[in-house]
Amino acid sequence: MSEPGVEDATRRTRLANERTYLAWWRTGLTSIAVAVGVGRITPDVSNVTRWPYEIVGAGFGLLGIGFIWFGYARTRAVEEALDRGTFVPIGLRLPLGLLVAGGVLGAAAVIVVIFGH
């Protein structure tokens, strides 16, 4: 027999994991939408050199795919940890990778907006 409340806590954690998975999807889809906006729509309406915008847009698209993939991998890892009764930390590499990717893509977007002719 398990401790009182543990089963409810596990249910809440599983539901929170589902919501987090959907948040990864929303973030990924938003990044893909930004990719289309930066890489396709902006050059068409701004009369600018296309390739810098296309490169930045492709970067945002890849980031979006990464968010969706990682969301699935993280959800599976959390579910497996719950089945074992353990916890799986997110680690240091993913937050650092997101920091670097976001910083590089954000800076690139600012650069093409300011200097793109």
mmCIF file of C-alpha atoms in Angstrom:
data_model
loop_
_atom_site.group_PDB
_atom_site.id
_atom_site.type_symbol
_atom_site.label_atom_id
_atom_site.label_comp_id
_atom_site.label_asym_id
_atom_site.label_seq_id
_atom_site.Cartn_x
_atom_site.Cartn_y
_atom_site.Cartn_z
ATOM 1 C CA MET A 1 0.000 0.000 0.000
ATOM 2 C CA SER A 2 1.331 3.436 -0.908
ATOM 3 C CA GLU A 3 1.459 6.573 1.180
ATOM 4 C CA PRO A 4 -1.759 8.593 1.368
ATOM 5 C CA GLY A 5 -1.747 11.341 -1.238
ATOM 6 C CA VAL A 6 1.072 9.885 -3.332
ATOM 7 C CA GLU A 7 -1.316 8.543 -5.953
ATOM 8 C CA ASP A 8 -3.015 11.937 -6.272
ATOM 9 C CA ALA A 9 0.342 13.689 -6.497
ATOM 10 C CA THR A 10 1.395 11.322 -9.278
ATOM 11 C CA ARG A 11 -1.825 12.020 -11.171
ATOM 12 C CA ARG A 12 -1.266 15.767 -10.849
ATOM 13 C CA THR A 13 2.320 15.377 -12.017
ATOM 14 C CA ARG A 14 1.221 13.383 -15.074
ATOM 15 C CA LEU A 15 -1.351 16.034 -15.954
ATOM 16 C CA ALA A 16 1.252 18.765 -15.476
ATOM 17 C CA ASN A 17 3.569 16.790 -17.755
ATOM 18 C CA GLU A 18 0.843 16.752 -20.434
ATOM 19 C CA ARG A 19 0.397 20.521 -20.142
ATOM 20 C CA THR A 20 4.143 21.012 -20.377
ATOM 21 C CA TYR A 21 4.252 18.830 -23.496
ATOM 22 C CA LEU A 22 1.605 21.037 -25.088
ATOM 23 C CA ALA A 23 3.640 24.114 -24.119
ATOM 24 C CA TRP A 24 6.672 22.662 -25.946
ATOM 25 C CA TRP A 25 4.399 22.168 -28.985
ATOM 26 C CA ARG A 26 3.045 25.722 -28.787
ATOM 27 C CA THR A 27 6.551 27.097 -28.563
ATOM 28 C CA GLY A 28 7.681 24.949 -31.492
ATOM 29 C CA LEU A 29 4.740 25.974 -33.660
ATOM 30 C CA THR A 30 5.293 29.629 -32.772
ATOM 31 C CA SER A 31 8.940 29.343 -33.765
ATOM 32 C CA ILE A 32 7.915 27.768 -37.078
ATOM 33 C CA ALA A 33 5.429 30.610 -37.649
ATOM 34 C CA VAL A 34 8.229 33.107 -36.983
ATOM 35 C CA ALA A 35 10.328 31.183 -39.523
ATOM 36 C CA VAL A 36 7.672 31.699 -42.195
ATOM 37 C CA GLY A 37 7.268 35.363 -41.266
ATOM 38 C CA VAL A 38 10.975 36.146 -41.267
ATOM 39 C CA GLY A 39 12.037 33.897 -44.120
ATOM 40 C CA ARG A 40 9.166 34.298 -46.583
ATOM 41 C CA ILE A 41 6.784 37.111 -45.777
ATOM 42 C CA THR A 42 9.196 39.865 -44.711
ATOM 43 C CA PRO A 43 11.377 39.730 -47.853
ATOM 44 C CA ASP A 44 8.275 39.727 -50.074
ATOM 45 C CA VAL A 45 6.764 42.856 -48.530
ATOM 46 C CA SER A 46 9.983 44.755 -47.789
ATOM 47 C CA ASN A 47 11.888 44.659 -51.093
ATOM 48 C CA VAL A 48 15.112 43.472 -49.397
ATOM 49 C CA THR A 49 17.795 40.923 -50.201
ATOM 50 C CA ARG A 50 16.115 37.584 -49.500
ATOM 51 C CA TRP A 51 18.935 35.279 -48.389
ATOM 52 C CA PRO A 52 19.702 36.803 -44.947
ATOM 53 C CA TYR A 53 16.024 36.587 -44.012
ATOM 54 C CA GLU A 54 15.769 33.052 -45.365
ATOM 55 C CA ILE A 55 18.741 31.926 -43.277
ATOM 56 C CA VAL A 56 17.340 33.470 -40.099
ATOM 57 C CA GLY A 57 13.911 32.035 -40.919
ATOM 58 C CA ALA A 58 15.399 28.572 -41.445
ATOM 59 C CA GLY A 59 17.127 28.865 -38.065
ATOM 60 C CA PHE A 60 13.821 29.611 -36.375
ATOM 61 C CA GLY A 61 12.245 26.684 -38.220
ATOM 62 C CA LEU A 62 14.952 24.311 -37.006
ATOM 63 C CA LEU A 63 14.552 25.669 -33.493
ATOM 64 C CA GLY A 64 10.810 24.983 -33.704
ATOM 65 C CA ILE A 65 11.416 21.398 -34.792
ATOM 66 C CA GLY A 66 13.863 21.058 -31.904
ATOM 67 C CA PHE A 67 11.257 22.300 -29.418
ATOM 68 C CA ILE A 68 8.711 19.765 -30.641
ATOM 69 C CA TRP A 69 11.221 16.904 -30.608
ATOM 70 C CA PHE A 70 12.581 17.798 -27.186
ATOM 71 C CA GLY A 71 9.070 18.182 -25.787
ATOM 72 C CA TYR A 72 8.327 14.601 -26.759
ATOM 73 C CA ALA A 73 11.641 13.283 -25.414
ATOM 74 C CA ARG A 74 11.216 15.159 -22.137
ATOM 75 C CA THR A 75 7.625 13.977 -21.714
ATOM 76 C CA ARG A 76 8.695 10.357 -22.208
ATOM 77 C CA ALA A 77 11.571 10.743 -19.734
ATOM 78 C CA VAL A 78 9.273 12.228 -17.076
ATOM 79 C CA GLU A 79 6.670 9.490 -17.598
ATOM 80 C CA GLU A 80 9.313 6.781 -17.259
ATOM 81 C CA ALA A 81 10.672 8.427 -14.116
ATOM 82 C CA LEU A 82 7.170 8.564 -12.642
ATOM 83 C CA ASP A 83 6.728 4.870 -13.380
ATOM 84 C CA ARG A 84 9.946 4.192 -11.442
ATOM 85 C CA GLY A 85 8.996 6.601 -8.668
ATOM 86 C CA THR A 86 11.979 8.858 -9.384
ATOM 87 C CA PHE A 87 12.652 12.318 -10.789
ATOM 88 C CA VAL A 88 14.516 13.277 -13.948
ATOM 89 C CA PRO A 89 16.156 16.727 -13.863
ATOM 90 C CA ILE A 90 16.325 18.757 -17.040
ATOM 91 C CA GLY A 91 20.095 19.152 -16.766
ATOM 92 C CA LEU A 92 22.256 22.061 -17.808
ATOM 93 C CA ARG A 93 22.797 21.469 -21.526
ATOM 94 C CA LEU A 94 19.257 22.129 -22.762
ATOM 95 C CA PRO A 95 18.782 25.492 -21.029
ATOM 96 C CA LEU A 96 22.239 26.559 -22.218
ATOM 97 C CA GLY A 97 21.469 25.397 -25.761
ATOM 98 C CA LEU A 98 18.200 27.319 -25.775
ATOM 99 C CA LEU A 99 19.964 30.395 -24.429
ATOM 100 C CA VAL A 100 22.575 30.237 -27.189
ATOM 101 C CA ALA A 101 20.073 29.453 -29.978
ATOM 102 C CA GLY A 102 17.689 32.192 -28.850
ATOM 103 C CA GLY A 103 20.490 34.712 -28.473
ATOM 104 C CA VAL A 104 22.007 33.944 -31.873
ATOM 105 C CA LEU A 105 18.676 33.927 -33.711
ATOM 106 C CA GLY A 106 17.458 37.032 -31.900
ATOM 107 C CA ALA A 107 20.670 38.911 -32.713
ATOM 108 C CA ALA A 108 20.531 37.707 -36.327
ATOM 109 C CA ALA A 109 16.944 38.922 -36.644
ATOM 110 C CA VAL A 110 17.886 42.340 -35.267
ATOM 111 C CA ILE A 111 20.868 42.540 -37.636
ATOM 112 C CA VAL A 112 18.847 41.705 -40.755
ATOM 113 C CA VAL A 113 16.141 44.157 -39.735
ATOM 114 C CA ILE A 114 18.622 46.972 -39.193
ATOM 115 C CA PHE A 115 21.070 46.250 -42.028
ATOM 116 C CA GLY A 116 18.951 44.292 -44.532
ATOM 117 C CA HIS A 117 18.536 46.283 -47.725
#
